[in-house]
PDB file of C-alpha atoms in Angstrom:
ATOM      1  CA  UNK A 923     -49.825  29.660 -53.250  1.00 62.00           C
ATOM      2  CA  UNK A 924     -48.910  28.869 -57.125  1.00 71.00           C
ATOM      3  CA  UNK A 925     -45.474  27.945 -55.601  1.00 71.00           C
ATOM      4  CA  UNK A 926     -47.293  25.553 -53.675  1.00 73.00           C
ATOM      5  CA  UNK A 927     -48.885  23.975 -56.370  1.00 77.00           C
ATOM      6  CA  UNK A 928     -45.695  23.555 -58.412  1.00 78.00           C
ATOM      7  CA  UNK A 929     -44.402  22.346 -55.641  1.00 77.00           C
ATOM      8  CA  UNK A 930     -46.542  19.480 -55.297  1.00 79.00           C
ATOM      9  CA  UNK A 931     -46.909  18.310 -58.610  1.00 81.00           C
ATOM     10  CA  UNK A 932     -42.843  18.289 -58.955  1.00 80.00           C
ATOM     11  CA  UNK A 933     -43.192  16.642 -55.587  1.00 79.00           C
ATOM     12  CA  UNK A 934     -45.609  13.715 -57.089  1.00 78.00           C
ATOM     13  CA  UNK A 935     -44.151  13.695 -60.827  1.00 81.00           C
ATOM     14  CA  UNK A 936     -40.880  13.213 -59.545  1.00 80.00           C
ATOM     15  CA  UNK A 937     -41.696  10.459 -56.877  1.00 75.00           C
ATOM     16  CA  UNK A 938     -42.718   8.217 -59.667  1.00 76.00           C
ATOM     17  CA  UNK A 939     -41.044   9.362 -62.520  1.00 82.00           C
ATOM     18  CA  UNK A 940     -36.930   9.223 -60.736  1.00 81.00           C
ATOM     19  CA  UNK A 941     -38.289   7.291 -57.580  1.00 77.00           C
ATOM     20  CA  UNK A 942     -34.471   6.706 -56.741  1.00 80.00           C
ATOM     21  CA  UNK A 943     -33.236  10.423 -57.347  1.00 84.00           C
ATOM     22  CA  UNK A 944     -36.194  11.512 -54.679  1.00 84.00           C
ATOM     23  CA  UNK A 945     -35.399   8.903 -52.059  1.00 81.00           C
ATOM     24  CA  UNK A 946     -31.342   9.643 -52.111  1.00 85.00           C
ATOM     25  CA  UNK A 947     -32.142  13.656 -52.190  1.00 88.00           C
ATOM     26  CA  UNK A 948     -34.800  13.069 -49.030  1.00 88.00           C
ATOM     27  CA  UNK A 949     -31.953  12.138 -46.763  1.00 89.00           C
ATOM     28  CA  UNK A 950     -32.496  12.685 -43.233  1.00 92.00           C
ATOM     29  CA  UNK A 951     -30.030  10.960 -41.105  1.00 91.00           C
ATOM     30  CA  UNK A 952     -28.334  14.156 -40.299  1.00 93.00           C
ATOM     31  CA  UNK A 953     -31.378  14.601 -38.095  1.00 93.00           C
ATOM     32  CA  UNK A 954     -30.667  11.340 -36.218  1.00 91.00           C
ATOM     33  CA  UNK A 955     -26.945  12.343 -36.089  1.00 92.00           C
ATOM     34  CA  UNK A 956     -27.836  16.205 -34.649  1.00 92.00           C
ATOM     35  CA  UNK A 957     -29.931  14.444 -32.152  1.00 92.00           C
ATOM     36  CA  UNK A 958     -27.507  11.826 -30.392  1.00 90.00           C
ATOM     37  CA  UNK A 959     -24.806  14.820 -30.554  1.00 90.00           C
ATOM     38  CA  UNK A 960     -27.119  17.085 -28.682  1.00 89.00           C
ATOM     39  CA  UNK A 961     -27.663  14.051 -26.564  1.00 87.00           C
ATOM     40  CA  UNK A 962     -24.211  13.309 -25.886  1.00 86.00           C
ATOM     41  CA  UNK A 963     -23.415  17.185 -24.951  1.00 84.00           C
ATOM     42  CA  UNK A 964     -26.196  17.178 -22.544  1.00 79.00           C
ATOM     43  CA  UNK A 965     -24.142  14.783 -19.974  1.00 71.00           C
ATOM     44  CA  UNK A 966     -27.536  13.630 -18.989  1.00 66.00           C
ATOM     45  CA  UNK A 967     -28.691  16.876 -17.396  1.00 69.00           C
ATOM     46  CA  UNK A 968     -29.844  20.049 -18.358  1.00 77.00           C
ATOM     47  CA  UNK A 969     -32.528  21.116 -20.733  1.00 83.00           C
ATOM     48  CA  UNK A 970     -32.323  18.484 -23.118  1.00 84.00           C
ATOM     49  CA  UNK A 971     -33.999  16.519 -20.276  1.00 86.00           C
ATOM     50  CA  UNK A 972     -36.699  18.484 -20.662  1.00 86.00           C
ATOM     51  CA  UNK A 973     -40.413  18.114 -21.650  1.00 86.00           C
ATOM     52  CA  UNK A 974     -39.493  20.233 -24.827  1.00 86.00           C
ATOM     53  CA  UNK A 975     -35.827  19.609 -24.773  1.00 90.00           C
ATOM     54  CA  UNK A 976     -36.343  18.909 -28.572  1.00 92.00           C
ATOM     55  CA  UNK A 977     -36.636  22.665 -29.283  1.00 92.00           C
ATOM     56  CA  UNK A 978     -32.955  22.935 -28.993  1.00 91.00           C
ATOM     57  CA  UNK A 979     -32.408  20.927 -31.768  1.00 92.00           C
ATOM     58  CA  UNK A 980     -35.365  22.468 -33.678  1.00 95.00           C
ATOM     59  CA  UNK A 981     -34.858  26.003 -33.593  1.00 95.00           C
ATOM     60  CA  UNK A 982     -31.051  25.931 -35.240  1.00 95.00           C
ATOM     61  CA  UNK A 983     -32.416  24.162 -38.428  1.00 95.00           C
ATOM     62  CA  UNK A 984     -35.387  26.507 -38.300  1.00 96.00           C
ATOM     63  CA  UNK A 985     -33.620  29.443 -37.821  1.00 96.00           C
ATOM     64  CA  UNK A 986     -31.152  28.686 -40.856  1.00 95.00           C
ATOM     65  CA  UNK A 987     -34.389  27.841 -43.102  1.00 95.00           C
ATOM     66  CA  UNK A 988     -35.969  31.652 -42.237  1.00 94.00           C
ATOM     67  CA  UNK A 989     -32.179  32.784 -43.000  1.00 94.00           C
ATOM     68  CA  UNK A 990     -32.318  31.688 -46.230  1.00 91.00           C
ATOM     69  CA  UNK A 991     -35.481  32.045 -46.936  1.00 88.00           C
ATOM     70  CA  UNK A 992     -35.483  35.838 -46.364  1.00 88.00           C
ATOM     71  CA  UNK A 993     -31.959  35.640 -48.121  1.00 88.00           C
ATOM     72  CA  UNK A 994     -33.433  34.489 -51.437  1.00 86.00           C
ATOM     73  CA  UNK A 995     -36.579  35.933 -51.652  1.00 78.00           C
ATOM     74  CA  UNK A 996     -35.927  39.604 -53.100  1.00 72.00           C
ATOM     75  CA  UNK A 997     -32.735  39.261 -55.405  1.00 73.00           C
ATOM     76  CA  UNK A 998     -33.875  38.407 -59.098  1.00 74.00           C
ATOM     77  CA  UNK A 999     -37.785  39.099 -58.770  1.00 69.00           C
ATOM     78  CA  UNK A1000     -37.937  36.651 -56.074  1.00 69.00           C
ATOM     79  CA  UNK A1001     -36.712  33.479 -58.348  1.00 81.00           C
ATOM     80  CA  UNK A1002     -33.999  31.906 -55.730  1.00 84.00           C
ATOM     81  CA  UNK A1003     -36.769  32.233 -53.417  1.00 80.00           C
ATOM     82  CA  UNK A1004     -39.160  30.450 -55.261  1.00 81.00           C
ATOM     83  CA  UNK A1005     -36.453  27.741 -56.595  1.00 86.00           C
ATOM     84  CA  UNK A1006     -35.588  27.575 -52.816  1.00 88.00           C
ATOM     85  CA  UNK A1007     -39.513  26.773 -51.732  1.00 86.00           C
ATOM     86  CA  UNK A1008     -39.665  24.162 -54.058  1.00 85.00           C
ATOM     87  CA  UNK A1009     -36.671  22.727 -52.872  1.00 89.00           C
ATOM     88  CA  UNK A1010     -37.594  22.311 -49.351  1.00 91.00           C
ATOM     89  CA  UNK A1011     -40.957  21.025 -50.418  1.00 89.00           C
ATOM     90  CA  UNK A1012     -39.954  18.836 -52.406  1.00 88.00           C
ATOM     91  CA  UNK A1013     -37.370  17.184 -49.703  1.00 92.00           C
ATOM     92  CA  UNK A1014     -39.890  17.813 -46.483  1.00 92.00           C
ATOM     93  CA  UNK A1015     -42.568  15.668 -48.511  1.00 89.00           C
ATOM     94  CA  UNK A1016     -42.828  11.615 -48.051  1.00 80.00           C
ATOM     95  CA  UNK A1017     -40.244  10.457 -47.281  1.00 84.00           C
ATOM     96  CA  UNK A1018     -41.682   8.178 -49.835  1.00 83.00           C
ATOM     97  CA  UNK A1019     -44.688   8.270 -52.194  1.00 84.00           C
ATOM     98  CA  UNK A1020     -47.955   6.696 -50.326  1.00 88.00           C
ATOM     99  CA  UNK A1021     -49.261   5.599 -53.443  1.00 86.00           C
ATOM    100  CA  UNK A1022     -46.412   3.318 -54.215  1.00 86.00           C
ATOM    101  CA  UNK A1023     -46.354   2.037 -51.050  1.00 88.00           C
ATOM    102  CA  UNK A1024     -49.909   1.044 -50.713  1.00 89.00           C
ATOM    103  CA  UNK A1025     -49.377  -0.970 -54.518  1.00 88.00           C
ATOM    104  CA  UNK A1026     -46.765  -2.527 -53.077  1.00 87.00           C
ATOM    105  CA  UNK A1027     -49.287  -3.978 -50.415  1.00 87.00           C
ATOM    106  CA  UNK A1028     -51.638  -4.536 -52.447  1.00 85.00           C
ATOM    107  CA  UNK A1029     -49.588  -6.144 -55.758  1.00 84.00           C
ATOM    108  CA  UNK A1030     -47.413  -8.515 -52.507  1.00 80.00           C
ATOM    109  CA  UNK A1031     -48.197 -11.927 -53.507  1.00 79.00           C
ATOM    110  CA  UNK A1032     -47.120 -13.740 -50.608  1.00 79.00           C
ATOM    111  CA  UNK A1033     -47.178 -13.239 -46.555  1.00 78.00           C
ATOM    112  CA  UNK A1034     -43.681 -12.590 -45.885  1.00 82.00           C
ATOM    113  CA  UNK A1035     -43.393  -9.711 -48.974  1.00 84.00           C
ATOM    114  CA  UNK A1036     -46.955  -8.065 -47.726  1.00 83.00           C
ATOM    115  CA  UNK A1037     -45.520  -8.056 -44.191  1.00 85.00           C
ATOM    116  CA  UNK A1038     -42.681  -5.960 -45.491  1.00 85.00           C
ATOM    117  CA  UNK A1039     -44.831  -3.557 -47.507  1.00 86.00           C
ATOM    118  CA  UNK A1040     -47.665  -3.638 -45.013  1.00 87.00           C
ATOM    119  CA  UNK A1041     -44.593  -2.001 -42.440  1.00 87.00           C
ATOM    120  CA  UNK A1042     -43.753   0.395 -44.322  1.00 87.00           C
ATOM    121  CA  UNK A1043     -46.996   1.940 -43.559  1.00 87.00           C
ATOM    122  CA  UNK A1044     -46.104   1.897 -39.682  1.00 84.00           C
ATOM    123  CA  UNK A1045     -47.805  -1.493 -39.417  1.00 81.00           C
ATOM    124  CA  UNK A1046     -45.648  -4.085 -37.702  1.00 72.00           C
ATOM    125  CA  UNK A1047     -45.751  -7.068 -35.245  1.00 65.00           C
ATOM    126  CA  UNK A1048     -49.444  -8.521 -35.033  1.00 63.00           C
ATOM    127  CA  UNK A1049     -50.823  -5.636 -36.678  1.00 60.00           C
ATOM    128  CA  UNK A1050     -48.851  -6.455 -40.227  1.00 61.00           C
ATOM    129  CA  UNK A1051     -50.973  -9.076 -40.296  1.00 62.00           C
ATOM    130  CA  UNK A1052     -54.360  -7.183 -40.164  1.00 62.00           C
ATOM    131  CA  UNK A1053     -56.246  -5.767 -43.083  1.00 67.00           C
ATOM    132  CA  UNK A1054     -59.020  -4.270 -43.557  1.00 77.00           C
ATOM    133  CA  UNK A1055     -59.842  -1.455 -40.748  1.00 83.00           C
ATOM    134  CA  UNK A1056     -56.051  -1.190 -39.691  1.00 87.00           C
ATOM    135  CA  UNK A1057     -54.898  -0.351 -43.277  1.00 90.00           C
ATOM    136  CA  UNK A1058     -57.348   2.108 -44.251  1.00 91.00           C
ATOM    137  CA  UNK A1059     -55.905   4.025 -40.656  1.00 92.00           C
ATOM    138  CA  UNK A1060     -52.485   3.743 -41.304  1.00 92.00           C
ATOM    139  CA  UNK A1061     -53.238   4.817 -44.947  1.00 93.00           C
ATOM    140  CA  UNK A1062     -55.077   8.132 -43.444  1.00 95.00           C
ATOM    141  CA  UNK A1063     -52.002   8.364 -40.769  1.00 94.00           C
ATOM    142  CA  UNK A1064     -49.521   8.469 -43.175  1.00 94.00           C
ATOM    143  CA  UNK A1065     -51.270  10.531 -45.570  1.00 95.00           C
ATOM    144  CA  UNK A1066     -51.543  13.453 -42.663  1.00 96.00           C
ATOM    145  CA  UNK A1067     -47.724  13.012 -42.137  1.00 95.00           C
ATOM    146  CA  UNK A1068     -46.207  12.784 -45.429  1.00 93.00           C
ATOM    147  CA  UNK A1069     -48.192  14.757 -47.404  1.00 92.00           C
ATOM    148  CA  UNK A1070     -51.294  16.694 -45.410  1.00 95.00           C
ATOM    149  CA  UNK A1071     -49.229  18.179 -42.957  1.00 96.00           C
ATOM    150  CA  UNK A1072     -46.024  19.336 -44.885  1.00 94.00           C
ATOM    151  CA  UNK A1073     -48.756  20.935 -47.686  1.00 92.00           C
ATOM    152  CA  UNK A1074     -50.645  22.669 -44.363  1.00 94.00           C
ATOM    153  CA  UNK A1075     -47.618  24.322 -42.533  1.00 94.00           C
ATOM    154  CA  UNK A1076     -46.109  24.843 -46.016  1.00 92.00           C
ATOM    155  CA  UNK A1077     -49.145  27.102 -46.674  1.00 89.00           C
ATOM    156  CA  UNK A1078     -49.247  28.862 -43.563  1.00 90.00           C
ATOM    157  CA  UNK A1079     -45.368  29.352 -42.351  1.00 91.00           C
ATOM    158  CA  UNK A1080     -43.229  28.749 -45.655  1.00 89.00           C
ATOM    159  CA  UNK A1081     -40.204  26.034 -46.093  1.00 92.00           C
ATOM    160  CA  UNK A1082     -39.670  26.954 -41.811  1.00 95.00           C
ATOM    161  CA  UNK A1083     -43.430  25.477 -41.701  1.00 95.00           C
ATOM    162  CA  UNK A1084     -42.155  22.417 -44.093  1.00 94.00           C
ATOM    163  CA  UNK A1085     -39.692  22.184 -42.283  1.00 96.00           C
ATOM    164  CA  UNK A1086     -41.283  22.270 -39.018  1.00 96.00           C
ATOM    165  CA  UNK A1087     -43.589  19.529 -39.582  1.00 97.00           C
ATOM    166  CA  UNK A1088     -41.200  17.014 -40.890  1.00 96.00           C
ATOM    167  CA  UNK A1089     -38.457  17.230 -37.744  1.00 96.00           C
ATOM    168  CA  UNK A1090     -41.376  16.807 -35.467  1.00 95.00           C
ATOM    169  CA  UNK A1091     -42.531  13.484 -37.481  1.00 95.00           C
ATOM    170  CA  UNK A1092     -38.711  12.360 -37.823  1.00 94.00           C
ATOM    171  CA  UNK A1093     -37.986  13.096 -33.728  1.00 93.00           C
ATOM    172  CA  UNK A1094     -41.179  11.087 -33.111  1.00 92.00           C
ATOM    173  CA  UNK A1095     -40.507   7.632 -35.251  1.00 88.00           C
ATOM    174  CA  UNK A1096     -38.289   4.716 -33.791  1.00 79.00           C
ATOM    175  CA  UNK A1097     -34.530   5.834 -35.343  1.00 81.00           C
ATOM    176  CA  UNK A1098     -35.042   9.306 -33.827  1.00 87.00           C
ATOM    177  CA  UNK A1099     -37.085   8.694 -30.750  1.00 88.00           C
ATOM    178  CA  UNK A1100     -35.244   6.241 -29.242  1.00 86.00           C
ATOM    179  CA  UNK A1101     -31.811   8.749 -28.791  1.00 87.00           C
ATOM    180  CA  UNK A1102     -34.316  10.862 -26.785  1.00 89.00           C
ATOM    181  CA  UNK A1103     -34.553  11.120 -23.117  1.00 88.00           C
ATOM    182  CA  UNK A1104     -38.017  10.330 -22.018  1.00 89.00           C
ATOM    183  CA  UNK A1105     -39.503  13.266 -20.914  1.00 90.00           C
ATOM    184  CA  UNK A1106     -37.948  15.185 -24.587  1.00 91.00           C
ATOM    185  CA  UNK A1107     -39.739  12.524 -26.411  1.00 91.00           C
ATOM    186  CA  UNK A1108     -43.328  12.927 -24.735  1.00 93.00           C
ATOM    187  CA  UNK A1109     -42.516  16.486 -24.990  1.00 93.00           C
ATOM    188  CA  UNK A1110     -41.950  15.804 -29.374  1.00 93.00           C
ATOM    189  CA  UNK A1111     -44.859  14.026 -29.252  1.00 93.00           C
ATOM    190  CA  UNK A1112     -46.934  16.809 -27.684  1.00 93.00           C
ATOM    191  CA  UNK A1113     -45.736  19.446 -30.075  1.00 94.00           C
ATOM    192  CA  UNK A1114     -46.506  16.550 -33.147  1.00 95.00           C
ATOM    193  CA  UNK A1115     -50.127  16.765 -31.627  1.00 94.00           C
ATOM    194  CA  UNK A1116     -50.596  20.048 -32.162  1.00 94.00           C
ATOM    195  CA  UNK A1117     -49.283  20.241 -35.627  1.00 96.00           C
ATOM    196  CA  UNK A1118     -51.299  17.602 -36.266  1.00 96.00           C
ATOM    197  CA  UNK A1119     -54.552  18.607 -34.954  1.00 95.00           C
ATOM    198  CA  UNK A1120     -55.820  21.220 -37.132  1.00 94.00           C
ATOM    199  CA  UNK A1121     -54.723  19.349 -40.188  1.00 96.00           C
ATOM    200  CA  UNK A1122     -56.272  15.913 -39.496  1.00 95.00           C
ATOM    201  CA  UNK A1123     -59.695  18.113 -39.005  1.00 95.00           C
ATOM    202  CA  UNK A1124     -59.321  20.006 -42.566  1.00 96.00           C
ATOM    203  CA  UNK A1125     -58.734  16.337 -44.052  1.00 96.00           C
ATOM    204  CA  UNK A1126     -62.262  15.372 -42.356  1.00 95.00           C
ATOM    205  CA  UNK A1127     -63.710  18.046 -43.082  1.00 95.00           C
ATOM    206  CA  UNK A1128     -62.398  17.189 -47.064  1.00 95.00           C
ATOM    207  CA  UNK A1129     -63.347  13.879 -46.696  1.00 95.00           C
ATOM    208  CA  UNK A1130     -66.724  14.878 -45.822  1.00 94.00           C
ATOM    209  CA  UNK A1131     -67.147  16.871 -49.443  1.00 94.00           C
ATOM    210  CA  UNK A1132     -66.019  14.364 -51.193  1.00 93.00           C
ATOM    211  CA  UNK A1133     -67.489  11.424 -49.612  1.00 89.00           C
ATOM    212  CA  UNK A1134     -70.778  10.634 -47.727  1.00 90.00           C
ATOM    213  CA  UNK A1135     -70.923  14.197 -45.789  1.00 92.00           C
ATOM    214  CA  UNK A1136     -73.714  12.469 -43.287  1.00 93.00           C
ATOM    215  CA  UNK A1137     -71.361   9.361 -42.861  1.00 93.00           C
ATOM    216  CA  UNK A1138     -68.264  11.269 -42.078  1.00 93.00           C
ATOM    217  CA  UNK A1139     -69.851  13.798 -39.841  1.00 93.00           C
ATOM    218  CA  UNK A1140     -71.490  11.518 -37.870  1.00 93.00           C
ATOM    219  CA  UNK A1141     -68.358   9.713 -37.171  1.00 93.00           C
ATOM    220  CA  UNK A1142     -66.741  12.800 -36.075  1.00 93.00           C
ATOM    221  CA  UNK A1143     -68.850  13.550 -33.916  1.00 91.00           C
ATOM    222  CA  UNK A1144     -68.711  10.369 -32.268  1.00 90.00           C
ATOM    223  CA  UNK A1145     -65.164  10.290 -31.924  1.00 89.00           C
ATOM    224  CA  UNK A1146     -64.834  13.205 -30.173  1.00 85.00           C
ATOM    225  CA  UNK A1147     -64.118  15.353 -32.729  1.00 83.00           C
ATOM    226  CA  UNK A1148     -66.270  18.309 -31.951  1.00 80.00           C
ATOM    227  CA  UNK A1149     -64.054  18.512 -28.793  1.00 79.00           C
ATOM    228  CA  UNK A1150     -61.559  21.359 -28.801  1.00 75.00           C
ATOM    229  CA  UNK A1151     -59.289  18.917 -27.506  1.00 78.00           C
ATOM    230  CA  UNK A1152     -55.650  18.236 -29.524  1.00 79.00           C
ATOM    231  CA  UNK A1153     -55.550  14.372 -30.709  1.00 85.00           C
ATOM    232  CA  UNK A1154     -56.163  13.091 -34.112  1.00 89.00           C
ATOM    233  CA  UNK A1155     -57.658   9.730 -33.195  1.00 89.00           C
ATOM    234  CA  UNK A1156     -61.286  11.076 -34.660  1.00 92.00           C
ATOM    235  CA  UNK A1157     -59.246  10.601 -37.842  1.00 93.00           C
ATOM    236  CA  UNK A1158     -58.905   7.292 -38.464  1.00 92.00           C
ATOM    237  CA  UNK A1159     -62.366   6.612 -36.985  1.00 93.00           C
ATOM    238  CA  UNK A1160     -64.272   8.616 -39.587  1.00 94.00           C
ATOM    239  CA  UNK A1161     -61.650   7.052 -42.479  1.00 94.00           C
ATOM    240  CA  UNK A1162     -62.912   3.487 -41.646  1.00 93.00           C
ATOM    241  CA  UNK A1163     -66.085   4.565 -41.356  1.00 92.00           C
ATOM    242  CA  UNK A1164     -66.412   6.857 -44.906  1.00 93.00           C
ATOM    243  CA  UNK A1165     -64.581   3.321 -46.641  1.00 91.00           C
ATOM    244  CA  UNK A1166     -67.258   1.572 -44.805  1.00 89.00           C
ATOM    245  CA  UNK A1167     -69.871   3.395 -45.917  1.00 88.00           C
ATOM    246  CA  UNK A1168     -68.416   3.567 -50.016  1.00 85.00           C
ATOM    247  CA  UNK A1169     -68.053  -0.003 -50.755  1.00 82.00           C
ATOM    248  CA  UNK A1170     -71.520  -0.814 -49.443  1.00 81.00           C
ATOM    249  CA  UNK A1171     -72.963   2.322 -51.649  1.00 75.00           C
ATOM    250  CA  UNK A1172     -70.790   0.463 -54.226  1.00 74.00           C
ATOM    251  CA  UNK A1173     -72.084  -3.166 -53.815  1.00 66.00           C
ATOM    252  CA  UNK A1174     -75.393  -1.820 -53.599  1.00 67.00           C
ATOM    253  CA  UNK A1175     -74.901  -0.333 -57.009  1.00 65.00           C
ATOM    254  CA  UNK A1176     -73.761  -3.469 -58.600  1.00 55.00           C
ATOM    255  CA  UNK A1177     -76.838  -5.048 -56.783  1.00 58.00           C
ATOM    256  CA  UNK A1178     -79.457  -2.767 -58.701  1.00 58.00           C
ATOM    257  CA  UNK A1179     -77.975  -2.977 -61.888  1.00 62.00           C
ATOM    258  CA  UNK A1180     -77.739  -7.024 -61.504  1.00 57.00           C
ATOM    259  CA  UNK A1181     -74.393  -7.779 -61.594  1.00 54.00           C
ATOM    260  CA  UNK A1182     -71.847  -9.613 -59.944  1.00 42.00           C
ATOM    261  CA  UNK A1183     -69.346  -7.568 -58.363  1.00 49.00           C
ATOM    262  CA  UNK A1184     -66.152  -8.789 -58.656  1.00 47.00           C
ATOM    263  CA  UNK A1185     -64.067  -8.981 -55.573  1.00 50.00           C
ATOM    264  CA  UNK A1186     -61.049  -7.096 -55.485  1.00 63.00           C
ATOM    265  CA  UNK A1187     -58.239  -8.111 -53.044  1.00 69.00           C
ATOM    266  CA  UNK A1188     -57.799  -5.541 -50.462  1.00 76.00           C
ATOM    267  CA  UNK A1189     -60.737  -3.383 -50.981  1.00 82.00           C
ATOM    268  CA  UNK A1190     -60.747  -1.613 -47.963  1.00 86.00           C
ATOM    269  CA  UNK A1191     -56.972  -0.408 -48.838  1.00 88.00           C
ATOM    270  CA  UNK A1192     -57.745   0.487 -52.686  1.00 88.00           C
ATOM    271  CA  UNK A1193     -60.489   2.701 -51.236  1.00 91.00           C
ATOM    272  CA  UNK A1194     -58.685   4.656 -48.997  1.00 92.00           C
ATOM    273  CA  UNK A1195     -55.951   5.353 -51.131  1.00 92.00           C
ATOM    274  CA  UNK A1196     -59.087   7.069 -53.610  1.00 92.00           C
ATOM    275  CA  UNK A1197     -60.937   8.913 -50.958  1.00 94.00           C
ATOM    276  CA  UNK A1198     -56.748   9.895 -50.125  1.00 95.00           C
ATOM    277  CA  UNK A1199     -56.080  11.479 -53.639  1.00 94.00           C
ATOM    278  CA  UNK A1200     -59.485  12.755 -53.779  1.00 94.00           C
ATOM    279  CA  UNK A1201     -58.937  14.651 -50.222  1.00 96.00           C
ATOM    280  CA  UNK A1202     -55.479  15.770 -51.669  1.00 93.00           C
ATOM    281  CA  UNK A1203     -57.327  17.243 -55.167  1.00 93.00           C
ATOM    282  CA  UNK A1204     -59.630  18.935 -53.379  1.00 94.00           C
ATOM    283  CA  UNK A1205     -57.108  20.716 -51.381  1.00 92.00           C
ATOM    284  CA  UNK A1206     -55.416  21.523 -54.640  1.00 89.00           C
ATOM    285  CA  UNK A1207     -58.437  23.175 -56.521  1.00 90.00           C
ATOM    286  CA  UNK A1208     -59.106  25.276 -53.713  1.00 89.00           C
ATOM    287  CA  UNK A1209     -55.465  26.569 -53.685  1.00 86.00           C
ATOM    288  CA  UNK A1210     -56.069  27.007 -57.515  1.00 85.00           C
ATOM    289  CA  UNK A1211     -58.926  28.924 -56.871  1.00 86.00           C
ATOM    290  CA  UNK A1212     -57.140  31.201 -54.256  1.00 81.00           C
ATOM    291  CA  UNK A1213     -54.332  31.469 -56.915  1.00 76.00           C
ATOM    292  CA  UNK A1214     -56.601  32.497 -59.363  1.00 78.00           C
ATOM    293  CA  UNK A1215     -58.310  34.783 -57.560  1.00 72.00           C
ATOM    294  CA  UNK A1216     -55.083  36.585 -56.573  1.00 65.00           C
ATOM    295  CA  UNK A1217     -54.134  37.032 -60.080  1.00 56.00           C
ATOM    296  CA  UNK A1218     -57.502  38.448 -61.142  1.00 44.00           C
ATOM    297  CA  UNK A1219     -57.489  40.936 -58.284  1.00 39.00           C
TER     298      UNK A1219
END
């Protein structure tokens, strides 16, 4: 777990600090490449026409990240192993930094430069022209995809869990997607549910300590989330309704004390991104804690 916390804080320090050295090392058009070969091979039969075609193309990569990764892990007290974690965190998380992203909304002074930024959060068409309840969701939905849910299967499988998580986000966005045969691509979005599932609940379950617990859990529940049934739509649902609920606490605060609150462009965005980074701190001080508590032991 202290790997994982190094990790992340190279993964962060470095996304702002060499923005362009992060972006060129996170290259994943290989992926894109692997799939239309695989495609191509198939002759348009076969399993690759299957529901979960996409494991063929999964499990090589996997099994060549385990390879290594039990490889590296004993010579030299275990330090190419731990180099070797970072590595693949470090490349498996983003593809770029959320923070900068939502600025880049939010600092866009005209329509046709907010568009841009606005789909770069997976907002396009009609809905790049929303605010409000749309962006706080698609600040949430990224959150769970670049950083959440690499830092979740990180924890509990390794770089194959890194890994993992980011080929089933890359084979269900547009570039990869489309080389897929339609029943592989329901079948990548299937698996992406359940990698997703448990993670969107720990980040409402997070967002509950750290926000308005009644709020949050009341929205949960009313989204279905109590259901043991995989789908992470609950999670954007409780988002807009926690934001909701902490700029009226926050108006109401300027109300009592008598002043005029000043109005903020985008608040609805702003706020997310702070309940985001206050979901992702949490999540570190607990691994601290468990790190901690290993070392006493």
């Amino acid at each position: 777990m202290s790997i994982t916390l190094v990790a992340v804080v190279l993964a962060l320090v470095l996304g702002h600090v060499a923005p362009a050295l992060v972006a060129s090392f996170r290259q994943y058009a290989w992926y894109g490449a692997w799939l239309r070969w695989l495609g191509e091979r198939s002759g348009g039969a076969g399993v690759w026409q299957a529901r979960y075609g996409i494991v063929l193309a999964m499990v090589p990569v996997l099994l060549v990240v385990a390879l290594l990764q039990w490889m590296l892990d004993g010579p030299l007290y275990g330090l190419p192993g731990l180099l070797f974690d970072i590595v693949v965190l470090v490349y498996a998380w983003g593809p770029r930094d959320l923070d900068v992203d939502v600025e880049a909304v939010i600092d866009a002074h005209d329509a046709s430069t907010r568009r841009a930024a606005i789909a770069r959060l997976g907002l396009t068409g009609e809905a790049a022209t929303l605010d409000g309840p749309a962006l706080v969701e698609a600040v949430f939905v990224n959150a769970m995809q670049r950083w959440f849910g690499v830092l979740f299967w990180f924890l509990l499988l390794g770089p194959v869990g890194a890994v993992l998580y980011r080929l089933s986000v890359l084979a269900t966005q547009d570039e990869c997607a489309s080389t897929l045969p339609e029943e592989n691509r329901l079948g990548a979005r299937a698996l992406k549910t359940v990698l997703d599932w448990p993670v969107a609940q720990l980040m409402t379950l997070a967002m509950a300590l750290v926000g308005n617990f009644d709020t949050v859990f009341t929205a949960w529940r009313e989204a279905g989330g109590t259901r043991f049934q995989l789908g992470t739509g609950f999670l954007g649902y409780v988002a807009r309704a926690s934001v909701r609920c902490e700029l009226a606490e926050e108006a109401e605060e300027y109300a009592e004390e008598g002043m005029v609150q000043a109005m903020r462009e985008l608040p609805e965005l702003r706020d997310a991104m702070s309940l985001v980074w206050r979901i992702l701190l949490l999540w570190l001080a607990l691994l601290a804690v468990f790190v901690i508590g290993g070392w006493v032991s």
